PDB file of C-alpha atoms and ligand atoms in Angstrom:
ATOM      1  CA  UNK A   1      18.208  10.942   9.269  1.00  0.00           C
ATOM      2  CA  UNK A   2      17.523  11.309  12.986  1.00  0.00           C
ATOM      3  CA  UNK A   3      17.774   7.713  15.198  1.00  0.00           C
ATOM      4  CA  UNK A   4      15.716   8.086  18.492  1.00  0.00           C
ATOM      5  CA  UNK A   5      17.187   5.199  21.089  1.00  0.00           C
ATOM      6  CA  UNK A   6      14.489   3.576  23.063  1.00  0.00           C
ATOM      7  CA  UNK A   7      15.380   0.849  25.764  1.00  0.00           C
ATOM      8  CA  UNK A   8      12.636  -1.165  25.108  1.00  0.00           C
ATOM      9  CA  UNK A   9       8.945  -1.731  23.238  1.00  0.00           C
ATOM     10  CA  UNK A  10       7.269   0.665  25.558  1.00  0.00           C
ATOM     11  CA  UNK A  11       9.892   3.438  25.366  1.00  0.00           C
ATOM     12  CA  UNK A  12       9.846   3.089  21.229  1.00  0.00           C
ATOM     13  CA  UNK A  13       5.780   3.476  21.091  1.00  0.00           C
ATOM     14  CA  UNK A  14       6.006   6.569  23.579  1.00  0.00           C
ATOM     15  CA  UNK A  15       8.185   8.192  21.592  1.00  0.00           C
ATOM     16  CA  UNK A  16       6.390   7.568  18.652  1.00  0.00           C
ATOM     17  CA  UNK A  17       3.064   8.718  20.324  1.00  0.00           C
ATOM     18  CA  UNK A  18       4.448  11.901  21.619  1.00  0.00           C
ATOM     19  CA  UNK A  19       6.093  12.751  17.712  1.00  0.00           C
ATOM     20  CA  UNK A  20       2.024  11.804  16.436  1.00  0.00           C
ATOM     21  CA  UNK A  21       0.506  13.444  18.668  1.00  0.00           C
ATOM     22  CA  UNK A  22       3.110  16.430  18.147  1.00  0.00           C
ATOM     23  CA  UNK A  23       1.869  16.444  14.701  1.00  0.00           C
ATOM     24  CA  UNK A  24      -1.564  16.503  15.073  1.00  0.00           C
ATOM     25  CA  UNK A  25      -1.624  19.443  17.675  1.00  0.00           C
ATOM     26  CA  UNK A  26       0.761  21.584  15.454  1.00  0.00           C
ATOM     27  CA  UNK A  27      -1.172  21.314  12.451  1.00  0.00           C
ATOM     28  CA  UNK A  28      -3.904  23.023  10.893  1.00  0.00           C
ATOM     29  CA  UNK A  29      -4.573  19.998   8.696  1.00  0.00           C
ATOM     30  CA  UNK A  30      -2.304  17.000   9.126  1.00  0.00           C
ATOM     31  CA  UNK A  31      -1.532  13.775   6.553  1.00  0.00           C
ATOM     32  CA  UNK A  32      -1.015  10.706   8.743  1.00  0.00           C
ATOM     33  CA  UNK A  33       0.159   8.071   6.377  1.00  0.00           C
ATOM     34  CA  UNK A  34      -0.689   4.580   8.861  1.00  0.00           C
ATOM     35  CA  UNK A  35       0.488   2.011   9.624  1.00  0.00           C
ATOM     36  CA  UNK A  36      -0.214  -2.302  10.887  1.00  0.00           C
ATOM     37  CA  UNK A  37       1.559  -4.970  12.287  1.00  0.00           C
ATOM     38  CA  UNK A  38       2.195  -5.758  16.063  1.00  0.00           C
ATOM     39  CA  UNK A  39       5.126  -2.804  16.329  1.00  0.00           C
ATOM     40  CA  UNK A  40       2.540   0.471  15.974  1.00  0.00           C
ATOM     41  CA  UNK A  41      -0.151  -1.196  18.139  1.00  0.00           C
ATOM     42  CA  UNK A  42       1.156   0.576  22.026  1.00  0.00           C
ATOM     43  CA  UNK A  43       1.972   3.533  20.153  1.00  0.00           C
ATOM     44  CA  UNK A  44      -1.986   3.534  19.265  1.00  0.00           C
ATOM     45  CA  UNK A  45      -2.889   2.980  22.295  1.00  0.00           C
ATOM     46  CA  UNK A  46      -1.035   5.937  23.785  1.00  0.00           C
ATOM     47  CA  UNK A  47      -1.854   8.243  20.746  1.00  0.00           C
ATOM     48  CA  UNK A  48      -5.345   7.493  22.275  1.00  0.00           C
ATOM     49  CA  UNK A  49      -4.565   8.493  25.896  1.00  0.00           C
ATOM     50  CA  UNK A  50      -3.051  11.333  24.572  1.00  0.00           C
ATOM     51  CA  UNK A  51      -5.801  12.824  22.649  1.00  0.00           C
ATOM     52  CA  UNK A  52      -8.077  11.874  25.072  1.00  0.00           C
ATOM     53  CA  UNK A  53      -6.806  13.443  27.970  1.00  0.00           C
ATOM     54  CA  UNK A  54      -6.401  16.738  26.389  1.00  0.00           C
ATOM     55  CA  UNK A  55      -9.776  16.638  24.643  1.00  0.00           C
ATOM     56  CA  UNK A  56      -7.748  17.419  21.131  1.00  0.00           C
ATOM     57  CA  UNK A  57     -10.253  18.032  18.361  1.00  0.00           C
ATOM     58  CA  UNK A  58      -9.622  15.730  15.571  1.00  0.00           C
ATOM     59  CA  UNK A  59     -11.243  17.378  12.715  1.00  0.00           C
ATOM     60  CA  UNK A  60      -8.313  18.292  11.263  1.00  0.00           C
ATOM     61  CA  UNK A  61      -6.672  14.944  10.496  1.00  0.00           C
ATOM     62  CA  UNK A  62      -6.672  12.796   7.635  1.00  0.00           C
ATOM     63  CA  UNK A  63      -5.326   9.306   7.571  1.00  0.00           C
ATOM     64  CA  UNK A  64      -4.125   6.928   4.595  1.00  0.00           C
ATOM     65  CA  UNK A  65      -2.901   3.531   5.506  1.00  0.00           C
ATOM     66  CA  UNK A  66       0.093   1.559   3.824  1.00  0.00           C
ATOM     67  CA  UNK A  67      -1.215  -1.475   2.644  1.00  0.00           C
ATOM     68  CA  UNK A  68      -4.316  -4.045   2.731  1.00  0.00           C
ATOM     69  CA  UNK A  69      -4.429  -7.539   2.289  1.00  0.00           C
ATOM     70  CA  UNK A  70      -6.487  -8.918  -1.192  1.00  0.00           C
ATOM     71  CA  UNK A  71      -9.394 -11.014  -1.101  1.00  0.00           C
ATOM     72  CA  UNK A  72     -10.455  -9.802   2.635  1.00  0.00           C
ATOM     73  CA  UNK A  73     -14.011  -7.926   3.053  1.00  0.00           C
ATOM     74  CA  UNK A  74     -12.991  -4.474   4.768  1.00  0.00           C
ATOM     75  CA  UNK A  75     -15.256  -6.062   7.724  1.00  0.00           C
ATOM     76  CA  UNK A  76     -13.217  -9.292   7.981  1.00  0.00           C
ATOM     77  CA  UNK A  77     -11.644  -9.775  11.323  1.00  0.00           C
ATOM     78  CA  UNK A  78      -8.171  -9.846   9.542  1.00  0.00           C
ATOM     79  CA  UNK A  79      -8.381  -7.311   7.583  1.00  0.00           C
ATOM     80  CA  UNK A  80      -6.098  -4.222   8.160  1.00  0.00           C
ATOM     81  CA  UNK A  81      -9.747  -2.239   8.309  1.00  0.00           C
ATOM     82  CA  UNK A  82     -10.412  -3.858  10.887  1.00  0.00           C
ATOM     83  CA  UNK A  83      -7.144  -3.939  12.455  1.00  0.00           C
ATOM     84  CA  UNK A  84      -7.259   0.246  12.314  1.00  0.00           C
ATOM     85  CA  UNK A  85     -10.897   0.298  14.026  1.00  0.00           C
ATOM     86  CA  UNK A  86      -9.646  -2.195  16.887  1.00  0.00           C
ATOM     87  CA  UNK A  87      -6.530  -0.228  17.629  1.00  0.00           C
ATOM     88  CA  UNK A  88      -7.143   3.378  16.571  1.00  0.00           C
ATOM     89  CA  UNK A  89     -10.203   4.493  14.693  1.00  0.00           C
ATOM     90  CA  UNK A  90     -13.272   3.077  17.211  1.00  0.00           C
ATOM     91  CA  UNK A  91     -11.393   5.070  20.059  1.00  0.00           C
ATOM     92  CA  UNK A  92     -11.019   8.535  19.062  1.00  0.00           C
ATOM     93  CA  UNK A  93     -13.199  11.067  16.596  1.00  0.00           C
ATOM     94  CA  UNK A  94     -11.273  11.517  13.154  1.00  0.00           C
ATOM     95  CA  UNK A  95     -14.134  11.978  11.156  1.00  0.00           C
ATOM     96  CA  UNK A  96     -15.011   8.852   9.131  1.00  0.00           C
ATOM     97  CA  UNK A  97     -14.960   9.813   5.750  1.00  0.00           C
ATOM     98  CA  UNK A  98     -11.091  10.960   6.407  1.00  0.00           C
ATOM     99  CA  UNK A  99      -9.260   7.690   7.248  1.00  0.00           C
ATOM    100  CA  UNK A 100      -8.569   5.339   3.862  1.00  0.00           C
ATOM    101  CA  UNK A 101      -7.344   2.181   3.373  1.00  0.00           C
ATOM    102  CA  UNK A 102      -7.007   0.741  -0.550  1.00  0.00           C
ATOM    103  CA  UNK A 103      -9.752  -1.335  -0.726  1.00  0.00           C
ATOM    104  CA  UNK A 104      -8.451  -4.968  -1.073  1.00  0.00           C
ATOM    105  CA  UNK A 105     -11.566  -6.703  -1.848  1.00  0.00           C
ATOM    106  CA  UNK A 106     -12.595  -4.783  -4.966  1.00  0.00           C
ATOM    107  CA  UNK A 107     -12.783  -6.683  -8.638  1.00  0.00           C
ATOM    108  CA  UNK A 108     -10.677  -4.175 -10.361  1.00  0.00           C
ATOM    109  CA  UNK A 109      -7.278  -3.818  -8.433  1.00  0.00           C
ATOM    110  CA  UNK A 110      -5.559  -1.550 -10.738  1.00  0.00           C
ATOM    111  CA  UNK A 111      -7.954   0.720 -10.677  1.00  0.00           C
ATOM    112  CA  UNK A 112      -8.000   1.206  -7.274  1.00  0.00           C
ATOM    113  CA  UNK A 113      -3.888   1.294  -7.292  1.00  0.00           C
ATOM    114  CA  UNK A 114      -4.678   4.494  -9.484  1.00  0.00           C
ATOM    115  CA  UNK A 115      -7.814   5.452  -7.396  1.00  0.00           C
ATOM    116  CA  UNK A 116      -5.126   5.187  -4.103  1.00  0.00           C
ATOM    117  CA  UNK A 117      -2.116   7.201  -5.797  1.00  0.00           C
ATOM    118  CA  UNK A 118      -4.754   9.879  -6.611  1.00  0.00           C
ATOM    119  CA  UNK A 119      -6.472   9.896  -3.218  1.00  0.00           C
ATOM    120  CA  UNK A 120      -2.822  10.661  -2.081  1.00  0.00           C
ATOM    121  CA  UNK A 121      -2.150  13.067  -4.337  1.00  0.00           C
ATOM    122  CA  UNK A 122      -5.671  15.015  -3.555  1.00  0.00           C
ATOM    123  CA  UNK A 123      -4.608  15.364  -0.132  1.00  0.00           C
ATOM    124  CA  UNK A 124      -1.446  17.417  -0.865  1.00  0.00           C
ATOM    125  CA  UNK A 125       0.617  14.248  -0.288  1.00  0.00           C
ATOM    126  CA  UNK A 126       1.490  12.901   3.549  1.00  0.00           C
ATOM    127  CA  UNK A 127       2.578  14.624   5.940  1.00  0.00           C
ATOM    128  CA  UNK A 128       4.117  12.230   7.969  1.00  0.00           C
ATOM    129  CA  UNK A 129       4.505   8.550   7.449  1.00  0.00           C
ATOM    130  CA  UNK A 130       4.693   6.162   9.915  1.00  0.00           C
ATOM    131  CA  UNK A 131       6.431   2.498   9.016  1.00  0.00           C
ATOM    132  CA  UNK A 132       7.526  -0.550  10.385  1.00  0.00           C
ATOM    133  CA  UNK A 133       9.931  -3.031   9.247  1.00  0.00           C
ATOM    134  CA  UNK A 134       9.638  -6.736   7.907  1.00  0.00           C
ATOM    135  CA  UNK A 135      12.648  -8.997   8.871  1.00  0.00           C
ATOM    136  CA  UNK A 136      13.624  -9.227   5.660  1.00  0.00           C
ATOM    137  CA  UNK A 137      13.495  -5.417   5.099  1.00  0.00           C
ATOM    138  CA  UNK A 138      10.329  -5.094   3.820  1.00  0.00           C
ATOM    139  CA  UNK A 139       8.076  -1.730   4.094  1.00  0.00           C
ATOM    140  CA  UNK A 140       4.317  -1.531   4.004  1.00  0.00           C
ATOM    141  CA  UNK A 141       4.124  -4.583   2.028  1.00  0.00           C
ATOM    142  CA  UNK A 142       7.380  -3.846  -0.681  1.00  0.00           C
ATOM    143  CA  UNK A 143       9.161  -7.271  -0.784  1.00  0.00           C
ATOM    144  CA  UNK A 144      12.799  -7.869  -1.604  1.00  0.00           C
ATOM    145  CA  UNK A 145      13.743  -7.227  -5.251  1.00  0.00           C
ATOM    146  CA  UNK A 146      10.510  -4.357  -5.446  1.00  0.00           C
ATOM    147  CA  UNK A 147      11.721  -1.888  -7.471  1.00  0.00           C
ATOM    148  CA  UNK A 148      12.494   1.638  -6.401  1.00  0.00           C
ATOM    149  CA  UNK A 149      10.545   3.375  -8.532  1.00  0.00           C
ATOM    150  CA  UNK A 150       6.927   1.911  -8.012  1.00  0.00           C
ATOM    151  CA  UNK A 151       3.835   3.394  -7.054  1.00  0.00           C
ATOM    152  CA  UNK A 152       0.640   1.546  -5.529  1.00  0.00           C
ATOM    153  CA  UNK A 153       0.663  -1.706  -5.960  1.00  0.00           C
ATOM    154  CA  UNK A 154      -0.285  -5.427  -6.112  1.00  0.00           C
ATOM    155  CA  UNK A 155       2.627  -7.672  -4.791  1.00  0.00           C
ATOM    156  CA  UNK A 156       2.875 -11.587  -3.877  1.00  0.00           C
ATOM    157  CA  UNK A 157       3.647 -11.830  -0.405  1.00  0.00           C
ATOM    158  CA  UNK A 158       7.145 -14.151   0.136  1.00  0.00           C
ATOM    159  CA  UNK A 159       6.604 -17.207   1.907  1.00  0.00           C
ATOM    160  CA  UNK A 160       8.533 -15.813   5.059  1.00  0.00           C
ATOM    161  CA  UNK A 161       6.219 -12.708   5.538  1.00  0.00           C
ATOM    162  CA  UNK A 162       3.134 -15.054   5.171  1.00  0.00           C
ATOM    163  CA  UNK A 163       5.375 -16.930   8.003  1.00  0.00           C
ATOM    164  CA  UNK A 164       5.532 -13.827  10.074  1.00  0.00           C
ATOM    165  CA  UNK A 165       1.976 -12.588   9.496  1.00  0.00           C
ATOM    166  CA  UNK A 166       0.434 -15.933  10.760  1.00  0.00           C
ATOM    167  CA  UNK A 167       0.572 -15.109  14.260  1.00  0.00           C
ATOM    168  CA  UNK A 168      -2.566 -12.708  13.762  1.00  0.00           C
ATOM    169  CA  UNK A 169      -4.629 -15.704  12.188  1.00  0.00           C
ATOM    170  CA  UNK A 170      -5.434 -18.645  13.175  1.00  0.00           C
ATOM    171  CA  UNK A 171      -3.629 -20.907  10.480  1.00  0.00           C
ATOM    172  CA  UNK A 172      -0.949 -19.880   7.830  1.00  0.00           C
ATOM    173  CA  UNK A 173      -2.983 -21.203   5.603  1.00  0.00           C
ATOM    174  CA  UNK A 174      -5.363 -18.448   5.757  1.00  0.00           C
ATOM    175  CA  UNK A 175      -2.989 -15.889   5.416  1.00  0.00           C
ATOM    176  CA  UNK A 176      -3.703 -13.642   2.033  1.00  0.00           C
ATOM    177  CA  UNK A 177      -1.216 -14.445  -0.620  1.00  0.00           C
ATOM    178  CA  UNK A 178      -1.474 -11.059  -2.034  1.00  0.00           C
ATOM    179  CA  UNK A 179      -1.552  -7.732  -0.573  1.00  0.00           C
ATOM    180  CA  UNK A 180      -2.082  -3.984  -2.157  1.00  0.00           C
ATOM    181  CA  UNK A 181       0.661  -1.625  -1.143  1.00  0.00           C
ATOM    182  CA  UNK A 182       1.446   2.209  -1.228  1.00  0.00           C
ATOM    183  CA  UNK A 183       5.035   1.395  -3.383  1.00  0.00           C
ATOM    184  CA  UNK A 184       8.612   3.186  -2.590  1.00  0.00           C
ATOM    185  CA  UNK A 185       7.842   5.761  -4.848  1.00  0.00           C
ATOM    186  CA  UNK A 186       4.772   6.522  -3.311  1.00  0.00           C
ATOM    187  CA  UNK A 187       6.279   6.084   0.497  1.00  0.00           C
ATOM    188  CA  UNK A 188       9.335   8.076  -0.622  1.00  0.00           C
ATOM    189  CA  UNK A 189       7.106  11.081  -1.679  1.00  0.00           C
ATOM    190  CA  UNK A 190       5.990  11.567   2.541  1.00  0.00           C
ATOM    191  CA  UNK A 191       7.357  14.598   3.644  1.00  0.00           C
ATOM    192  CA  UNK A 192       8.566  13.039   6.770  1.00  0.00           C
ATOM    193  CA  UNK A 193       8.636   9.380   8.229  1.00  0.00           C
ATOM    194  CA  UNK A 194       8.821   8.127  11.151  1.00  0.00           C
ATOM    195  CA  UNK A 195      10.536   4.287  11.269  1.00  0.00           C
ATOM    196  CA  UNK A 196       9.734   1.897  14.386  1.00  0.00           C
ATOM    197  CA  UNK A 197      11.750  -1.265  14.803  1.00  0.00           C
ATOM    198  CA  UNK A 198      11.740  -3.375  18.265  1.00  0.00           C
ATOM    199  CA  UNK A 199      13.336  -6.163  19.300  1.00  0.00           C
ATOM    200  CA  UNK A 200      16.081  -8.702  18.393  1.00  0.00           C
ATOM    201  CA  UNK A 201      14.414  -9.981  15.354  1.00  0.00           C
ATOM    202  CA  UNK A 202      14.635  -6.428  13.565  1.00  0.00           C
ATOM    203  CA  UNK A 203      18.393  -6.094  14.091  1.00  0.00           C
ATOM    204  CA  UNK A 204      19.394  -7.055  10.940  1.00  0.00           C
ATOM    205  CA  UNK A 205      16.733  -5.359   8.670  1.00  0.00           C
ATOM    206  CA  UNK A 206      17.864  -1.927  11.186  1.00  0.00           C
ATOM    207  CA  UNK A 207      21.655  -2.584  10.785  1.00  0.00           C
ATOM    208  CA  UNK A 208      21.032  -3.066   6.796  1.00  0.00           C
ATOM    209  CA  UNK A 209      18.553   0.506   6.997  1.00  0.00           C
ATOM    210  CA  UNK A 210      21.370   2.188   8.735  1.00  0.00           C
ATOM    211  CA  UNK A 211      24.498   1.122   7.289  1.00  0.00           C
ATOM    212  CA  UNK A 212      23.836  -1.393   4.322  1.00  0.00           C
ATOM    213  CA  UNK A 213      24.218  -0.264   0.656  1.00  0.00           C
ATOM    214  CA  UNK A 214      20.996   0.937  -0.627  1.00  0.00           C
ATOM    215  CA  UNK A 215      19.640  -1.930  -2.481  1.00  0.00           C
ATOM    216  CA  UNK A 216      16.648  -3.067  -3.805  1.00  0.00           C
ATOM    217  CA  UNK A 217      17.062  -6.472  -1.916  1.00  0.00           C
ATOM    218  CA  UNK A 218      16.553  -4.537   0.974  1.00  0.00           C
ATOM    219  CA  UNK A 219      14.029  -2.052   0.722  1.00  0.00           C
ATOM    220  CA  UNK A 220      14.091  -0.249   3.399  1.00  0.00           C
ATOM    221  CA  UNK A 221      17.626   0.737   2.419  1.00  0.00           C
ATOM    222  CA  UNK A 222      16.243   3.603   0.237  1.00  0.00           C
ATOM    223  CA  UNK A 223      15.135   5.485   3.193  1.00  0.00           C
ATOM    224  CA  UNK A 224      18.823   6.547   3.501  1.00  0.00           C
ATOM    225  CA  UNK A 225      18.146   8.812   1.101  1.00  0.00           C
ATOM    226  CA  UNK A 226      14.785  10.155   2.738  1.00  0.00           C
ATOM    227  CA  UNK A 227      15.526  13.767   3.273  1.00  0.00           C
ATOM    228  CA  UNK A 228      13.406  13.850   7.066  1.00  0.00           C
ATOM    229  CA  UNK A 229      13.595  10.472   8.019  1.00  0.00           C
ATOM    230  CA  UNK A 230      12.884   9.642  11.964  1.00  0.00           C
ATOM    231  CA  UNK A 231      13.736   6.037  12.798  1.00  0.00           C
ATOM    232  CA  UNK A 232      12.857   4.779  16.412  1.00  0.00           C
ATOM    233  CA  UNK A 233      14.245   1.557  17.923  1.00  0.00           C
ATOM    234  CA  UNK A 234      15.094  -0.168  20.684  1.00  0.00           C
ATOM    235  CA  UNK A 235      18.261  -1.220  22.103  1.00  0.00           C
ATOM    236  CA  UNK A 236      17.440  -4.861  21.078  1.00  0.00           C
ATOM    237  CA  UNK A 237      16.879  -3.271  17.494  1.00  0.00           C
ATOM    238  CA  UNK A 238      20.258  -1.406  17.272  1.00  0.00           C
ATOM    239  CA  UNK A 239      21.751  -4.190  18.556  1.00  0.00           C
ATOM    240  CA  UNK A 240      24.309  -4.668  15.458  1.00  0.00           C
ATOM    241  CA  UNK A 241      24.585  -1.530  15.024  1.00  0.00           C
ATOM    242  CA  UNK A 242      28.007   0.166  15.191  1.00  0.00           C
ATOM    243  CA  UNK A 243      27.750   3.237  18.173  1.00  0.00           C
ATOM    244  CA  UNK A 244      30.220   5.369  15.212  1.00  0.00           C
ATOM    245  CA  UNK A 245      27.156   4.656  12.501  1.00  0.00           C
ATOM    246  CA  UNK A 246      24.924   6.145  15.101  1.00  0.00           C
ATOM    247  CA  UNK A 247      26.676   9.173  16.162  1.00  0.00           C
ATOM    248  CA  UNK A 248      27.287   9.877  12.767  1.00  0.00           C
ATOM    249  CA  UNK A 249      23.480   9.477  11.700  1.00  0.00           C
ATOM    250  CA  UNK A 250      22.629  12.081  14.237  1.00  0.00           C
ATOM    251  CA  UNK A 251      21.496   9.919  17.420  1.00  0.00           C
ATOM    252  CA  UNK A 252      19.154  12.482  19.696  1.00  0.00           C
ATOM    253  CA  UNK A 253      18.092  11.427  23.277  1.00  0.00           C
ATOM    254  CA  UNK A 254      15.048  12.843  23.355  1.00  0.00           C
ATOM    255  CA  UNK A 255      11.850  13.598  20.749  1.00  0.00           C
ATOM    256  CA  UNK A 256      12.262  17.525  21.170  1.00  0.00           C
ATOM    257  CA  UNK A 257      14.160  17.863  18.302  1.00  0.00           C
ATOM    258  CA  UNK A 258      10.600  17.146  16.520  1.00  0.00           C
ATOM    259  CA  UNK A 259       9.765  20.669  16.518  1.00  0.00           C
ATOM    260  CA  UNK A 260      12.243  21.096  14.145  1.00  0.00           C
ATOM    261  CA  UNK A 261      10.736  18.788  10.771  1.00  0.00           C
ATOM    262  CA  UNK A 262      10.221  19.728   7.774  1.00  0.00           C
ATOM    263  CA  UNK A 263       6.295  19.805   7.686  1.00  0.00           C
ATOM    264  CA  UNK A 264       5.410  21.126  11.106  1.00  0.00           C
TER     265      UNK A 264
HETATM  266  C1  GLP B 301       3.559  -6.412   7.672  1.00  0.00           C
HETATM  267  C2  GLP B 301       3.054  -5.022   7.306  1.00  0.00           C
HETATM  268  C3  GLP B 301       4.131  -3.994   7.460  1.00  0.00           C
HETATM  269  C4  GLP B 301       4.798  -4.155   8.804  1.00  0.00           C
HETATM  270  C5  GLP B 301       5.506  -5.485   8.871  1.00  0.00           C
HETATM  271  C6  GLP B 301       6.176  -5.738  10.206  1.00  0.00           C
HETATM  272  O1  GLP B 301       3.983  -7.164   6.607  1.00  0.00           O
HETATM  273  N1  GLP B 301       2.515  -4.949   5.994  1.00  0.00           N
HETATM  274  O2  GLP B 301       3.578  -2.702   7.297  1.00  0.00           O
HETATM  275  O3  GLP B 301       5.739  -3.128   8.999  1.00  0.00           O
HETATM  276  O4  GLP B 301       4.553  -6.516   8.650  1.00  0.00           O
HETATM  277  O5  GLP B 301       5.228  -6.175  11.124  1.00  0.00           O
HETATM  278  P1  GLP B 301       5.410  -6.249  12.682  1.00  0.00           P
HETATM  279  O6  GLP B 301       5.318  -4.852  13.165  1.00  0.00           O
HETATM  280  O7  GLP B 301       4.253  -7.080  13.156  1.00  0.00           O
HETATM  281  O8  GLP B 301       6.715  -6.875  12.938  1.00  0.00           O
END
């Protein structure tokens, strides 16, 4: 495990922008696995300066989101679809037909948990995951008490991440009590992955990632055992964080040490 220190939001996304965009130019054909929430969304906008600027082809990249809500058309203003164009996809030229998201509005949604874990699986696997962090530990949409050993699949969101996702709609009522995930099997299985956490609210979920007993009433805990796992955060998300855990977890100043993953 690597821990990149950022002193605030805007330091975190750079970082994570530069280790994307690393990716993408270093790679003949690169695995994004993607992901939502308000954490990735400056580090999307940056990817897209970045490409931009340099004129990067994009022809190369393929991109396979966490998790979609159930019961919302992919063209719903809501949806995590949608939430990709906004921030990612309508800005820059991966070609169409190579960013997925499981499809949360189909009739049959275990057979398009299997249609996901095979879509995965016909791509070689991902290259290089990116994640954020629920309060309560959660990862892409794996609640407290998921199992370990789960692949894609249909969970009931808690009543405190239907809290926290409320902000993006415009009552909690129409929050999506159900959600289709990528599991911790399947997120385990990325070759790398890259963590973001900002801000005081984090802490805990960060201080239980880095030095809590892996548990499955935190998820994220399992990513301890990751074997090329990247976690950015801020001060405000180390903040309860020993400085011995750190140095011992391999703190690095700087995203040059990137070079150096597994995949690239
Ligand atoms: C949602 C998403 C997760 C995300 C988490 C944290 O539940 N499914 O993928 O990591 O919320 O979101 P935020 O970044 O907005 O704090």
């Amino acid at each position: 495990m690597k821990v990149l220190i950022a002193e605030d939001y805007n330091e975190m996304s750079k970082k994570a922008s530069d280790i994307l965009f690393h990716a993408i130019v270093t790679n003949k054909k690169v695995v994004l696995g993607l992901a939502t929430g308000g954490t990735p969304i400056t580090t999307y906008d940056l990817l897209v300066e970045s490409i931009k600027a340099s004129k990067q082809s994009l022809t190369h990249v393929h991109t396979i989101n966490l998790d979609e809500y159930v019961g919302l058309q992919s063209d719903c203003r809501h949806s995590y679809h949608r939430f990709m164009e906004e921030h990612l996809f309508q800005h820059i030229s991966i070609p169409t037909n190579q960013t997925h998201l499981p499809n949360g509005a189909t009739t049959d949604l275990h057979i398009e948990c299997q249609r996901y874990e095979e879509l995965i699986a016909s791509h070689g696997g991902i290259d290089l995951q990116l994640l954020g962090i629920g309060k309560n530990g959660h990862i892409g949409f794996n609640e407290p008490g998921t199992s370990f050993l789960t692949n894609t699949h249909i969970v009931n969101l808690t009543p405190s991440t239907i809290k926290a996702n409320a902000r993006f709609f415009s009552s909690i009522d129409e929050v999506p009590k159900q959600a289709i995930t990528m599991g911790i099997s399947t997120i385990m299985k990325s070759k790398c992955i890259l963590l973001l956490a900002s801000g005081k609210s984090k802490a805990t979920a960060i201080k239980e990632l880095l030095e809590g007993q892996i548990t499955e009433k935190c998820p994220a805990t399992i990513l301890q055992k990751h074997p090329d796992l990247i976690v950015v955060a801020d001060k405000d998300a180390l903040s309860e964080v020993k400085e011995d855990t750190l140095e011992k977890l391999g703190k690095v100043q700087n995203e040059l040490f990137f070079t150096k993953t597994t995949f690239s």
